[in-house]
Tab-separated table of C-alpha atoms in Angstrom:
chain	number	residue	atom	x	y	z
N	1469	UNK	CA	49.036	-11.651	45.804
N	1470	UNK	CA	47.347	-8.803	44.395
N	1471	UNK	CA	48.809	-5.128	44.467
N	1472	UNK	CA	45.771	-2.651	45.474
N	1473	UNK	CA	46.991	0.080	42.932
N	1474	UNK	CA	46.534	-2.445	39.951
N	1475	UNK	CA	43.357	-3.819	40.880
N	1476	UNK	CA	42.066	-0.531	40.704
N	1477	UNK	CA	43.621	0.560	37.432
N	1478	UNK	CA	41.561	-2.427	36.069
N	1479	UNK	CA	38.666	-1.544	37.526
N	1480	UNK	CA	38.970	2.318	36.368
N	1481	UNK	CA	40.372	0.737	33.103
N	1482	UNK	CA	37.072	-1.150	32.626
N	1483	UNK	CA	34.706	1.568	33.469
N	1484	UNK	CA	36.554	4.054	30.961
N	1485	UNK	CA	36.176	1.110	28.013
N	1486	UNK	CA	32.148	0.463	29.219
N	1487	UNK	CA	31.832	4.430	29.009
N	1488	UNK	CA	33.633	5.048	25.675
N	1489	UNK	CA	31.659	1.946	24.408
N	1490	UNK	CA	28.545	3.523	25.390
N	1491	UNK	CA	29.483	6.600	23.722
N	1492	UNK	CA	30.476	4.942	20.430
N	1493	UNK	CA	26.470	2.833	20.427
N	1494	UNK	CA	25.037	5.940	21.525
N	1495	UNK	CA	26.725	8.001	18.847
N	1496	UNK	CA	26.150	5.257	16.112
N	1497	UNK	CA	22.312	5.362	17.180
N	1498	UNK	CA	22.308	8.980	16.948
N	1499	UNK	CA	22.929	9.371	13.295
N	1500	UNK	CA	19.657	9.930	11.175
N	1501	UNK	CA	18.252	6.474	9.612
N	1502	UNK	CA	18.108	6.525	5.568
N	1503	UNK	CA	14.691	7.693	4.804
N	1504	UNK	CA	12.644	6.111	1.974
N	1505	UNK	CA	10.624	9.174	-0.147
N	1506	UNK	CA	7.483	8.082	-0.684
N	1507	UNK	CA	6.042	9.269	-4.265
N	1508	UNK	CA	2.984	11.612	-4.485
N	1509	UNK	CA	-0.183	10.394	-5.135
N	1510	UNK	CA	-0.583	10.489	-9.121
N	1511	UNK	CA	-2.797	9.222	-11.873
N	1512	UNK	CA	-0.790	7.331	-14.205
N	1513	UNK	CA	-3.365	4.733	-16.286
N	1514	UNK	CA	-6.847	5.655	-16.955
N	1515	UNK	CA	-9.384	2.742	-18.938
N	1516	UNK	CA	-10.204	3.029	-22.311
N	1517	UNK	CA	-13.132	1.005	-23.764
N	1518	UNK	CA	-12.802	-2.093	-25.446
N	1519	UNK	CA	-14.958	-5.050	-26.831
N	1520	UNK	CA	-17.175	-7.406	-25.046
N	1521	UNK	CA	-18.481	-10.536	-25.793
N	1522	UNK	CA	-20.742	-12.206	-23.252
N	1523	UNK	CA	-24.067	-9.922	-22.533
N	1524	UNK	CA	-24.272	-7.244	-19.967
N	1525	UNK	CA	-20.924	-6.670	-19.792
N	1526	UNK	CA	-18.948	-3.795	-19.988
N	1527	UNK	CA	-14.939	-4.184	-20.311
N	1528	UNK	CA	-12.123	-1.540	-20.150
N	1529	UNK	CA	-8.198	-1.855	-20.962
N	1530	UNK	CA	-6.174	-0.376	-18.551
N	1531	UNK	CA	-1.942	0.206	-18.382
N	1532	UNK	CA	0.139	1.663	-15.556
N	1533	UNK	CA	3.199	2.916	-15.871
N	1534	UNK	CA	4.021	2.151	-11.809
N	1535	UNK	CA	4.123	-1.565	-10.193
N	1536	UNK	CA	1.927	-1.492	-6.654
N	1537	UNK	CA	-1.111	0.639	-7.726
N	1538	UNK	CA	-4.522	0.662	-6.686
N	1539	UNK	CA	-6.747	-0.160	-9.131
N	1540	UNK	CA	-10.033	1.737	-8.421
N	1541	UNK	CA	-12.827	0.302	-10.848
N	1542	UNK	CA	-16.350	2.626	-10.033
N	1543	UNK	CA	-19.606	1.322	-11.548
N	1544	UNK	CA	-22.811	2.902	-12.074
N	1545	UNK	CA	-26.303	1.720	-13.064
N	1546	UNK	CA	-29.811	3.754	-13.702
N	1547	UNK	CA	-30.971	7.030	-12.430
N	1548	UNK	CA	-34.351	5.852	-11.115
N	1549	UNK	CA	-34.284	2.255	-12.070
N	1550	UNK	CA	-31.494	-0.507	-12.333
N	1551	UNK	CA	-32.136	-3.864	-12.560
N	1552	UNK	CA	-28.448	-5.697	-12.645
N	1553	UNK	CA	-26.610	-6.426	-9.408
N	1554	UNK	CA	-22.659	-6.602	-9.864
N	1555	UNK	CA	-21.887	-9.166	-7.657
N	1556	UNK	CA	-17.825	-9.538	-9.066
N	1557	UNK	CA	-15.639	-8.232	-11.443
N	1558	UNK	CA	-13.192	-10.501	-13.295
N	1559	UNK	CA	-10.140	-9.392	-14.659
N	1560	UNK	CA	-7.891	-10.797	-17.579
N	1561	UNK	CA	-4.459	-9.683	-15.900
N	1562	UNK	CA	-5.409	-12.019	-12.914
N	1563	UNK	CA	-5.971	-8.870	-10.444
N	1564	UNK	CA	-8.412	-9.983	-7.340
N	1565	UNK	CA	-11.217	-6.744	-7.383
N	1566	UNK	CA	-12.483	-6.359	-3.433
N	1567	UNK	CA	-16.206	-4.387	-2.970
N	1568	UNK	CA	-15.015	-1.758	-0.959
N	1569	UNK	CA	-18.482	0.766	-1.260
N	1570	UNK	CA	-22.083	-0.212	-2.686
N	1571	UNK	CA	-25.194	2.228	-2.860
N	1572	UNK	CA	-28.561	2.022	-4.083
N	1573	UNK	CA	-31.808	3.529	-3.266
N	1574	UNK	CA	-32.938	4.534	-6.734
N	1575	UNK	CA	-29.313	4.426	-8.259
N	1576	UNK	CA	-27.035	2.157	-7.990
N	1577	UNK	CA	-23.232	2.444	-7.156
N	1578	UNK	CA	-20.366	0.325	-6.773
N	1579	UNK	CA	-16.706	0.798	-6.239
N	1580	UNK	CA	-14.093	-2.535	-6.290
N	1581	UNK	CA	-9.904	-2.097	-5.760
N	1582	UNK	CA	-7.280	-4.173	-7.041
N	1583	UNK	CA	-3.806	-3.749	-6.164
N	1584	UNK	CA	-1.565	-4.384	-8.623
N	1585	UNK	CA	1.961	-5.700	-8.335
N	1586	UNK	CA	3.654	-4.697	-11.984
N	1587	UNK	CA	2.781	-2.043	-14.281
């Protein structure tokens, strides 16, 4: 048989421990998460020119100092007149260059990205 008075000191007893445990979760949650600063936007690696072999091509050597950078590669042709289309740009270091912008009424524009996953 049960005695009244120490079925309700378990009860009481377990609503205390579901209240302190909600206070320990709650206080645990309540602390401010490690935050991650996130570098400024710089420019660390700028092309220099370089030899060519095959015709109509251009080629530049580039080095970062950073791993995960965009590689922004801008090409222009003519003031009034061009008469080459760059339809892709292949790259030695094995980065894949995505069109991104084109323009052309008289001149003509182009801007690929690569991003990069070393320096």
């Amino acid at each position: 048989m049960l005695d009244p008075n120490t079925a309700g000191f378990t009860t009481r007893a377990k609503i205390v421990c579901a209240i302190l445990l909600l206070l320990i979760v709650g206080g645990v949650s309540a602390a401010k998460p490690a935050n991650a600063t996130i570098p400024p936007l710089a420019l660390d690696g700028v092309g220099t020119n370089t030899t060519c072999k095959a015709p109509n091509c251009e080629a530049q050597l580039l080095t970062t100092t950073q791993g995960y950078d965009v590689v922004l590669l801008i090409a222009e042709c003519g003031w009034t007149y061009c008469p080459i289309t760059i339809s892709s740009i292949i790259d030695s270091s094995g980065l894949t260059f995505t069109q991104r912008v084109s323009y052309a009424p008289n001149d003509k524009l182009w801007e690929f990205y690569a991003r990069a996953v070393s320096p």
